Each structure stands twice: as C-alpha cells, then as structure tokens.
Amino acid sequence: MAGLAESGSNPDVELLYDINGLAKDAPHWFDRVMEFVGEYGLLFAIVLLVLWCWWSVRRRGGEDAAPSVAALVWAPLAAGVAVLVNVPIRGFVERPRPFKTHDGLEVLVEGKNDFSFVSDHATLVMAMAVALFVANRKFGVVAIVLAVLGGFCRVYMGVHYPTDVVGGFALGTAVALLLSPVAMALLTPLVKAIERSRRAGWLVSARGRGDAAGRRAVIPGARKESAGAEERDLAA
C-alpha cells in the first residue's frame, strides 16, 4: 500500500490531486469551512441525528421502544469499536500521509503525523451512520450521505488518499453490521431493564410507564364505581 502511494501514476494518487486541487482554487474562507466540516462538523451532525432519532423514539414509546433505543445505543458503540479495530490495521499497513510522499498538495490541517490507512474519521462516521440506518432508515440515509461527504472532505483537506476513505467506509460498515446481532442481544435486555426503572425509564419511553400507570388507575376505579352502582341498585 505504501509503495503504491509513492507512485504518481495510479488512480488513487490522481484522484487525490484532482480533489485536493479544488482547495487551491477555492476562496480561503471556503477552505476554512471545509476544514471545520471535515474535522468536526459532520461528525457532530451525525451525533445530533442519533440524538434526534432517540428523542423521536422515546416520545413515541410503545412496545418497540426498548429495541429501537438499544439499536441507537449501538451507533456510538459501533464507532468506538471500529476505531479500535483500525488501530492494528494502521500499524500493520504503515501508510504515510499523502503530503509526506507527494509534493504540491494543499494541506488544510497541520499536525497529522500518524499513518493514513485506514482513515479514522471515515471509519467512525460510517460505522455510526450504518448503525443508525439499521435502527431507522430515514435518519440513517441522511447520516450515510453526511458520512460520504465527510470522506470527500478528508481527501479535499489533503490528509488522506481516496482509498484510505474507502477502506474506512468498508471497515465501519462491516463492524456496524456484523456485530449488530451480538450488540442487540446484549443491549436490548439492558435497555428493557432501564425502561422498567422508575427513575431512568424516561430515557427509553416517555409514555410507557405513564400510560401503563394510567390504565391501572382508571380501570380499577371504573370497576369500583360500577360495582358501587350495582350495590345501590340492589339496595333500592
């Protein structure tokens, strides 16, 4: 991989120069925007999508609230696991950053001295986006689009090759999907236990315990009232 990166005649390097070349022609303010978006903005946006989806699930409540919330909890956990899996991969491949082996790149972020393959950012955002897609397709599609845009930004910033980003997408997707059944088997009972809790149940369902308590309060009362009416009729 490192050997391929040193060649200027392969599609990976050519695409790197094509995408990064856009930064040279763009206004300075636009490059600063892309720097922020690629480094922090899109990750923050995907986290907000996960929180928005959680808020919608807990407000709706219902029997599927606990499995849905468990799936949403898996989203950030999947991102963390994927980044941990990437640590030995980066150490094994040892691919240097593109600006260290290629001249003329417009590097928008300084201080990137670790290895390039696989991209941590691409791995993290795609793992979270795919896990969110498993939980909710509508929110997940938006998150995947944002993750792809984030990968483009990493190449635009001159800190990753396109294959670094593609590798990160593949790794994040694999971790989110392959470990999802195990994660759900472990997280769903835990979330159901939280849902039954008096103090923490609101984290899972805003309606579940309240509706159940309301039904328990109204129905017995109605029976008592009807029973009392029957007794009064008999007494009469």
mmCIF file of C-alpha atoms in Angstrom:
data_model
loop_
_atom_site.group_PDB
_atom_site.id
_atom_site.type_symbol
_atom_site.label_atom_id
_atom_site.label_comp_id
_atom_site.label_asym_id
_atom_site.label_seq_id
_atom_site.Cartn_x
_atom_site.Cartn_y
_atom_site.Cartn_z
ATOM 1 C CA MET A 1 0.000 0.000 0.000
ATOM 2 C CA ALA A 2 2.779 2.414 0.908
ATOM 3 C CA GLY A 3 4.568 1.534 -2.306
ATOM 4 C CA LEU A 4 1.521 2.348 -4.390
ATOM 5 C CA ALA A 5 1.194 5.681 -2.650
ATOM 6 C CA GLU A 6 4.640 6.723 -3.825
ATOM 7 C CA SER A 7 3.709 6.271 -7.465
ATOM 8 C CA GLY A 8 2.161 9.236 -9.188
ATOM 9 C CA SER A 9 0.644 7.151 -11.979
ATOM 10 C CA ASN A 10 -2.044 5.233 -10.115
ATOM 11 C CA PRO A 11 -5.726 6.278 -9.958
ATOM 12 C CA ASP A 12 -5.621 6.726 -6.192
ATOM 13 C CA VAL A 13 -2.971 9.453 -6.404
ATOM 14 C CA GLU A 14 -4.504 11.041 -9.476
ATOM 15 C CA LEU A 15 -7.888 11.310 -7.757
ATOM 16 C CA LEU A 16 -6.152 12.720 -4.687
ATOM 17 C CA TYR A 17 -4.635 15.532 -6.746
ATOM 18 C CA ASP A 18 -7.913 16.172 -8.574
ATOM 19 C CA ILE A 19 -9.937 16.525 -5.374
ATOM 20 C CA ASN A 20 -7.283 18.345 -3.378
ATOM 21 C CA GLY A 21 -6.702 20.654 -6.319
ATOM 22 C CA LEU A 22 -10.141 22.100 -5.695
ATOM 23 C CA ALA A 23 -8.808 23.543 -2.435
ATOM 24 C CA LYS A 24 -6.194 25.573 -4.305
ATOM 25 C CA ASP A 25 -8.811 27.230 -6.488
ATOM 26 C CA ALA A 26 -11.355 27.812 -3.707
ATOM 27 C CA PRO A 27 -11.547 31.015 -1.611
ATOM 28 C CA HIS A 28 -9.723 30.971 1.708
ATOM 29 C CA TRP A 29 -12.966 31.160 3.699
ATOM 30 C CA PHE A 30 -14.345 28.125 1.878
ATOM 31 C CA ASP A 31 -11.253 26.092 2.749
ATOM 32 C CA ARG A 32 -11.708 27.041 6.409
ATOM 33 C CA VAL A 33 -15.316 25.884 6.241
ATOM 34 C CA MET A 34 -14.279 22.573 4.678
ATOM 35 C CA GLU A 35 -11.601 22.177 7.324
ATOM 36 C CA PHE A 36 -14.124 22.578 10.139
ATOM 37 C CA VAL A 37 -16.754 20.422 8.442
ATOM 38 C CA GLY A 38 -14.307 17.620 7.668
ATOM 39 C CA GLU A 39 -12.651 17.657 11.068
ATOM 40 C CA TYR A 40 -15.616 18.195 13.413
ATOM 41 C CA GLY A 41 -18.816 19.382 11.738
ATOM 42 C CA LEU A 42 -20.102 16.253 10.034
ATOM 43 C CA LEU A 43 -19.293 14.028 12.996
ATOM 44 C CA PHE A 44 -21.225 16.416 15.225
ATOM 45 C CA ALA A 45 -24.125 16.428 12.742
ATOM 46 C CA ILE A 46 -24.359 12.616 12.779
ATOM 47 C CA VAL A 47 -24.319 12.604 16.584
ATOM 48 C CA LEU A 48 -27.207 15.093 16.508
ATOM 49 C CA LEU A 49 -29.103 12.789 14.131
ATOM 50 C CA VAL A 50 -28.688 9.892 16.570
ATOM 51 C CA LEU A 51 -29.981 12.075 19.423
ATOM 52 C CA TRP A 52 -32.873 13.336 17.303
ATOM 53 C CA CYS A 53 -33.841 9.785 16.425
ATOM 54 C CA TRP A 54 -33.632 8.760 20.098
ATOM 55 C CA TRP A 55 -35.864 11.676 21.091
ATOM 56 C CA SER A 56 -38.430 10.647 18.475
ATOM 57 C CA VAL A 57 -38.384 7.016 19.624
ATOM 58 C CA ARG A 58 -38.811 7.812 23.317
ATOM 59 C CA ARG A 59 -41.654 10.262 22.640
ATOM 60 C CA ARG A 60 -43.482 7.686 20.567
ATOM 61 C CA GLY A 61 -42.976 4.938 23.143
ATOM 62 C CA GLY A 62 -44.665 1.599 22.557
ATOM 63 C CA GLU A 63 -43.530 -1.989 22.747
ATOM 64 C CA ASP A 64 -40.700 -1.470 20.253
ATOM 65 C CA ALA A 65 -39.166 1.452 22.153
ATOM 66 C CA ALA A 66 -36.587 -0.657 24.000
ATOM 67 C CA PRO A 67 -35.218 -2.483 20.910
ATOM 68 C CA SER A 68 -35.136 0.795 18.985
ATOM 69 C CA VAL A 69 -33.229 2.604 21.715
ATOM 70 C CA ALA A 70 -30.863 -0.365 22.019
ATOM 71 C CA ALA A 71 -30.127 -0.075 18.303
ATOM 72 C CA LEU A 72 -29.403 3.630 18.744
ATOM 73 C CA VAL A 73 -27.070 2.939 21.662
ATOM 74 C CA TRP A 74 -25.157 0.621 19.360
ATOM 75 C CA ALA A 75 -24.417 3.500 16.944
ATOM 76 C CA PRO A 76 -21.757 5.285 19.035
ATOM 77 C CA LEU A 77 -20.508 1.965 20.407
ATOM 78 C CA ALA A 78 -20.035 0.670 16.861
ATOM 79 C CA ALA A 79 -17.997 3.764 16.013
ATOM 80 C CA GLY A 80 -15.765 3.203 19.038
ATOM 81 C CA VAL A 81 -15.263 -0.492 18.291
ATOM 82 C CA ALA A 82 -14.480 0.236 14.639
ATOM 83 C CA VAL A 83 -11.790 2.767 15.571
ATOM 84 C CA LEU A 84 -10.251 0.248 17.982
ATOM 85 C CA VAL A 85 -10.210 -2.394 15.244
ATOM 86 C CA ASN A 86 -8.469 0.115 12.992
ATOM 87 C CA VAL A 87 -5.542 0.595 15.400
ATOM 88 C CA PRO A 88 -3.705 -2.652 14.491
ATOM 89 C CA ILE A 89 -4.602 -2.211 10.814
ATOM 90 C CA ARG A 90 -2.894 1.181 10.647
ATOM 91 C CA GLY A 91 0.134 -0.177 12.469
ATOM 92 C CA PHE A 92 0.384 -3.138 10.101
ATOM 93 C CA VAL A 93 -0.004 -1.204 6.832
ATOM 94 C CA GLU A 94 2.064 1.834 7.933
ATOM 95 C CA ARG A 95 0.993 4.005 5.037
ATOM 96 C CA PRO A 96 2.324 7.565 5.392
ATOM 97 C CA ARG A 97 0.109 10.578 4.942
ATOM 98 C CA PRO A 98 -0.120 11.705 1.304
ATOM 99 C CA PHE A 99 1.528 15.084 1.913
ATOM 100 C CA LYS A 100 4.639 13.287 3.198
ATOM 101 C CA THR A 101 5.261 11.460 -0.068
ATOM 102 C CA HIS A 102 3.725 13.824 -2.628
ATOM 103 C CA ASP A 103 4.558 17.440 -3.323
ATOM 104 C CA GLY A 104 2.168 20.219 -4.256
ATOM 105 C CA LEU A 105 -0.745 19.225 -2.018
ATOM 106 C CA GLU A 106 -2.830 21.863 -0.266
ATOM 107 C CA VAL A 107 -2.889 20.628 3.337
ATOM 108 C CA LEU A 108 -5.628 22.334 5.348
ATOM 109 C CA VAL A 109 -4.898 20.667 8.706
ATOM 110 C CA GLU A 110 -1.475 20.586 10.313
ATOM 111 C CA GLY A 111 -0.121 18.091 12.812
ATOM 112 C CA LYS A 112 -1.282 14.881 11.133
ATOM 113 C CA ASN A 113 1.783 12.707 11.690
ATOM 114 C CA ASP A 114 0.200 9.289 12.210
ATOM 115 C CA PHE A 115 -0.436 6.716 9.479
ATOM 116 C CA SER A 116 -3.008 7.278 6.768
ATOM 117 C CA PHE A 117 -4.665 3.913 6.075
ATOM 118 C CA VAL A 118 -7.394 3.381 7.247
ATOM 119 C CA SER A 119 -8.972 6.810 7.896
ATOM 120 C CA ASP A 120 -10.214 7.020 11.492
ATOM 121 C CA HIS A 121 -12.682 9.762 10.584
ATOM 122 C CA ALA A 122 -14.189 7.778 7.712
ATOM 123 C CA THR A 123 -14.363 4.638 9.858
ATOM 124 C CA LEU A 124 -16.028 6.430 12.741
ATOM 125 C CA VAL A 125 -18.689 8.364 10.817
ATOM 126 C CA MET A 126 -19.652 5.447 8.573
ATOM 127 C CA ALA A 127 -19.925 2.999 11.467
ATOM 128 C CA MET A 128 -22.256 5.374 13.273
ATOM 129 C CA ALA A 129 -24.242 6.126 10.113
ATOM 130 C CA VAL A 130 -24.758 2.461 9.187
ATOM 131 C CA ALA A 131 -25.750 1.560 12.748
ATOM 132 C CA LEU A 132 -28.237 4.426 12.675
ATOM 133 C CA PHE A 133 -29.562 3.124 9.336
ATOM 134 C CA VAL A 134 -30.196 -0.265 10.960
ATOM 135 C CA ALA A 135 -32.178 1.487 13.698
ATOM 136 C CA ASN A 136 -34.045 3.932 11.459
ATOM 137 C CA ARG A 137 -33.743 4.068 7.684
ATOM 138 C CA LYS A 138 -34.885 7.663 7.277
ATOM 139 C CA PHE A 139 -32.326 9.067 9.694
ATOM 140 C CA GLY A 140 -29.753 6.526 8.547
ATOM 141 C CA VAL A 141 -29.860 7.569 4.894
ATOM 142 C CA VAL A 142 -29.170 11.175 5.875
ATOM 143 C CA ALA A 143 -26.301 10.061 8.110
ATOM 144 C CA ILE A 144 -24.740 7.935 5.347
ATOM 145 C CA VAL A 145 -24.858 10.896 2.948
ATOM 146 C CA LEU A 146 -23.125 13.032 5.577
ATOM 147 C CA ALA A 147 -20.512 10.308 6.134
ATOM 148 C CA VAL A 148 -19.726 10.155 2.409
ATOM 149 C CA LEU A 149 -19.396 13.932 2.358
ATOM 150 C CA GLY A 150 -17.045 13.671 5.319
ATOM 151 C CA GLY A 151 -14.846 11.235 3.416
ATOM 152 C CA PHE A 152 -14.696 13.648 0.493
ATOM 153 C CA CYS A 153 -13.624 16.416 2.875
ATOM 154 C CA ARG A 154 -10.728 14.306 4.183
ATOM 155 C CA VAL A 155 -9.313 13.987 0.672
ATOM 156 C CA TYR A 156 -10.067 17.628 -0.087
ATOM 157 C CA MET A 157 -8.069 18.604 3.009
ATOM 158 C CA GLY A 158 -5.043 16.673 1.723
ATOM 159 C CA VAL A 159 -4.749 14.373 4.752
ATOM 160 C CA HIS A 160 -5.963 11.101 3.200
ATOM 161 C CA TYR A 161 -5.884 9.161 -0.046
ATOM 162 C CA PRO A 162 -9.260 8.181 -1.529
ATOM 163 C CA THR A 163 -8.540 4.515 -0.711
ATOM 164 C CA ASP A 164 -7.964 5.486 2.937
ATOM 165 C CA VAL A 165 -11.510 6.796 2.994
ATOM 166 C CA VAL A 166 -12.984 3.840 1.098
ATOM 167 C CA GLY A 167 -11.213 1.474 3.481
ATOM 168 C CA GLY A 168 -12.664 3.383 6.417
ATOM 169 C CA PHE A 169 -16.155 3.161 4.955
ATOM 170 C CA ALA A 170 -15.759 -0.597 4.473
ATOM 171 C CA LEU A 171 -14.406 -1.152 7.977
ATOM 172 C CA GLY A 172 -17.078 0.964 9.647
ATOM 173 C CA THR A 173 -19.857 -0.757 7.711
ATOM 174 C CA ALA A 174 -18.508 -4.234 8.482
ATOM 175 C CA VAL A 175 -18.245 -3.590 12.218
ATOM 176 C CA ALA A 176 -21.690 -1.969 12.438
ATOM 177 C CA LEU A 177 -23.432 -4.785 10.545
ATOM 178 C CA LEU A 178 -21.516 -7.904 11.604
ATOM 179 C CA LEU A 179 -21.518 -7.121 15.313
ATOM 180 C CA SER A 180 -25.056 -5.752 15.369
ATOM 181 C CA PRO A 181 -26.760 -9.073 16.304
ATOM 182 C CA VAL A 182 -24.392 -9.591 19.245
ATOM 183 C CA ALA A 183 -24.778 -5.982 20.342
ATOM 184 C CA MET A 184 -28.575 -6.152 20.192
ATOM 185 C CA ALA A 185 -28.638 -9.408 22.156
ATOM 186 C CA LEU A 186 -26.645 -7.718 24.926
ATOM 187 C CA LEU A 187 -28.137 -4.224 24.830
ATOM 188 C CA THR A 188 -31.855 -4.982 24.457
ATOM 189 C CA PRO A 189 -32.298 -6.693 27.880
ATOM 190 C CA LEU A 190 -30.319 -3.875 29.480
ATOM 191 C CA VAL A 191 -32.476 -1.192 27.854
ATOM 192 C CA LYS A 192 -35.653 -3.060 28.829
ATOM 193 C CA ALA A 193 -34.454 -3.095 32.421
ATOM 194 C CA ILE A 194 -33.877 0.664 32.236
ATOM 195 C CA GLU A 195 -37.359 1.103 30.771
ATOM 196 C CA ARG A 196 -38.869 -0.616 33.821
ATOM 197 C CA SER A 197 -36.958 1.663 36.163
ATOM 198 C CA ARG A 198 -38.925 4.433 37.878
ATOM 199 C CA ARG A 199 -36.086 6.941 37.684
ATOM 200 C CA ALA A 200 -34.460 6.114 34.341
ATOM 201 C CA GLY A 201 -37.443 4.798 32.380
ATOM 202 C CA TRP A 202 -37.906 8.162 30.633
ATOM 203 C CA LEU A 203 -34.654 7.543 28.766
ATOM 204 C CA VAL A 204 -36.375 4.766 26.830
ATOM 205 C CA SER A 205 -40.036 5.748 26.681
ATOM 206 C CA ALA A 206 -41.816 8.925 27.645
ATOM 207 C CA ARG A 207 -45.185 7.178 27.573
ATOM 208 C CA GLY A 208 -44.626 3.579 28.552
ATOM 209 C CA ARG A 209 -44.825 3.741 32.345
ATOM 210 C CA GLY A 210 -47.186 6.702 32.426
ATOM 211 C CA ASP A 211 -49.711 5.054 30.117
ATOM 212 C CA ALA A 212 -49.490 1.782 32.000
ATOM 213 C CA ALA A 213 -49.978 3.545 35.336
ATOM 214 C CA GLY A 214 -52.893 5.475 33.910
ATOM 215 C CA ARG A 215 -54.568 2.324 32.708
ATOM 216 C CA ARG A 216 -54.061 0.678 36.087
ATOM 217 C CA ALA A 217 -55.582 3.700 37.857
ATOM 218 C CA VAL A 218 -58.604 4.215 35.621
ATOM 219 C CA ILE A 219 -59.737 0.676 35.029
ATOM 220 C CA PRO A 220 -59.861 -0.446 38.676
ATOM 221 C CA GLY A 221 -61.651 2.778 39.600
ATOM 222 C CA ALA A 222 -64.230 2.216 36.885
ATOM 223 C CA ARG A 223 -64.874 -1.264 38.206
ATOM 224 C CA LYS A 224 -65.346 0.056 41.713
ATOM 225 C CA GLU A 225 -67.746 2.718 40.502
ATOM 226 C CA SER A 226 -69.779 0.201 38.502
ATOM 227 C CA ALA A 227 -69.760 -2.213 41.423
ATOM 228 C CA GLY A 228 -70.974 0.543 43.747
ATOM 229 C CA ALA A 229 -73.764 1.414 41.336
ATOM 230 C CA GLU A 230 -74.881 -2.212 41.220
ATOM 231 C CA GLU A 231 -74.939 -2.358 45.046
ATOM 232 C CA ARG A 232 -77.064 0.798 45.191
ATOM 233 C CA ASP A 233 -79.482 -0.672 42.632
ATOM 234 C CA LEU A 234 -79.792 -3.861 44.658
ATOM 235 C CA ALA A 235 -80.348 -1.900 47.873
ATOM 236 C CA ALA A 236 -83.116 0.058 46.204
#
